[in-house]
Amino acid sequence: MKSFPSSTREVPSTGAVPRHIAVIMDGNGRWAKKRYLPRVAGHKQGVETVRRVTRCCAERGVEYLTLFAFSSENWRRPAEEVSSLRQLFIGALEQEAERLSRNQVRLRVIGDIAPFGARVVELAQRAEELTAMHTGLTLTIAANYGGRWDLMQALAKLVRSQPIPPHGYTEEQLAPYLAMNYAPEPDLFIRTGGEQRISNFLLWQLAYTELYFTPTLWPDFNAEQLDIAIEWYQQRERRFGRTSEQVEKTKQGTRRRIA
């Protein structure tokens, strides 16, 4: 599979729709609590939001959408809630694969999903195979995923594939073994629910990502909220270590080539 090491990334043009959006979907439990509902009700509403946001991203020309559904730390939650999340995951995989396929969406699942059980593994593989040839939006679900786990599993695969060179490995050598080696690094990271941290999500891939935090709880996140986040992103100057003058010069050169 093709990888996209950070050292070769291009600076996006001003006003461009982000090619890749990554999201921590936070606030389901608090949304339910505000309505005197069990936490699982918030998670169920969150699944509806996933459908809505996936459709909105596809309509706006986003190529990759990555959603943090279950972190490796979420196992610490009450057993009843973990069980409910597992059942929601199974239901979503059973019900959404055909819908995604009809809409030309390619589904990928990353993370160590074996602890969820054989049924989840089977359904995830089936959904990935069903949608593998689609060329529309690529929807990635990160389940039992952690950024540190990703780095460690990638390094282990790299070490098994080739001896350690005298001067160590390079970023380009490690990149193909990361869980998201099929996608460019995220341009825009969104976290709903008001918290302002990345919580062990895509630690390698978020190195140069624009980080957007909103107090909106995930079940309330809609097309308008997505557009606000994208408009905020479009105002950012993405320098990747360069000066503002260098970025502007690159943009002018691009405009001349297009003209």
Short mmCIF file of C-alpha atoms in Angstrom, two decimals, residues 86 89-90 93 109 111-129:
data_model
loop_
_atom_site.label_atom_id
_atom_site.label_comp_id
_atom_site.label_asym_id
_atom_site.label_seq_id
_atom_site.Cartn_x
_atom_site.Cartn_y
_atom_site.Cartn_z
CA ARG A 86 -19.81 -3.47 21.35
CA PHE A 89 -20.56 -1.55 16.78
CA ILE A 90 -21.98 -4.89 15.63
CA LEU A 93 -21.42 -2.96 10.80
CA VAL A 109 -11.38 -0.30 10.42
CA GLY A 111 -7.08 -0.89 15.76
CA ASP A 112 -6.82 -4.20 17.59
CA ILE A 113 -10.44 -5.31 17.22
CA ALA A 114 -9.86 -8.97 18.18
CA PRO A 115 -10.88 -8.35 21.84
CA PHE A 116 -14.36 -7.36 20.59
CA GLY A 117 -14.87 -10.96 19.50
CA ALA A 118 -14.95 -13.02 16.33
CA ARG A 119 -18.30 -11.56 15.18
CA VAL A 120 -16.93 -8.02 15.08
CA VAL A 121 -13.79 -9.15 13.25
CA GLU A 122 -15.89 -11.04 10.69
CA LEU A 123 -18.28 -8.15 10.08
CA ALA A 124 -15.46 -5.62 9.78
CA GLN A 125 -13.63 -7.76 7.22
CA ARG A 126 -16.83 -8.31 5.27
CA ALA A 127 -17.64 -4.58 5.20
CA GLU A 128 -14.10 -3.70 4.13
CA GLU A 129 -14.21 -6.26 1.32
#
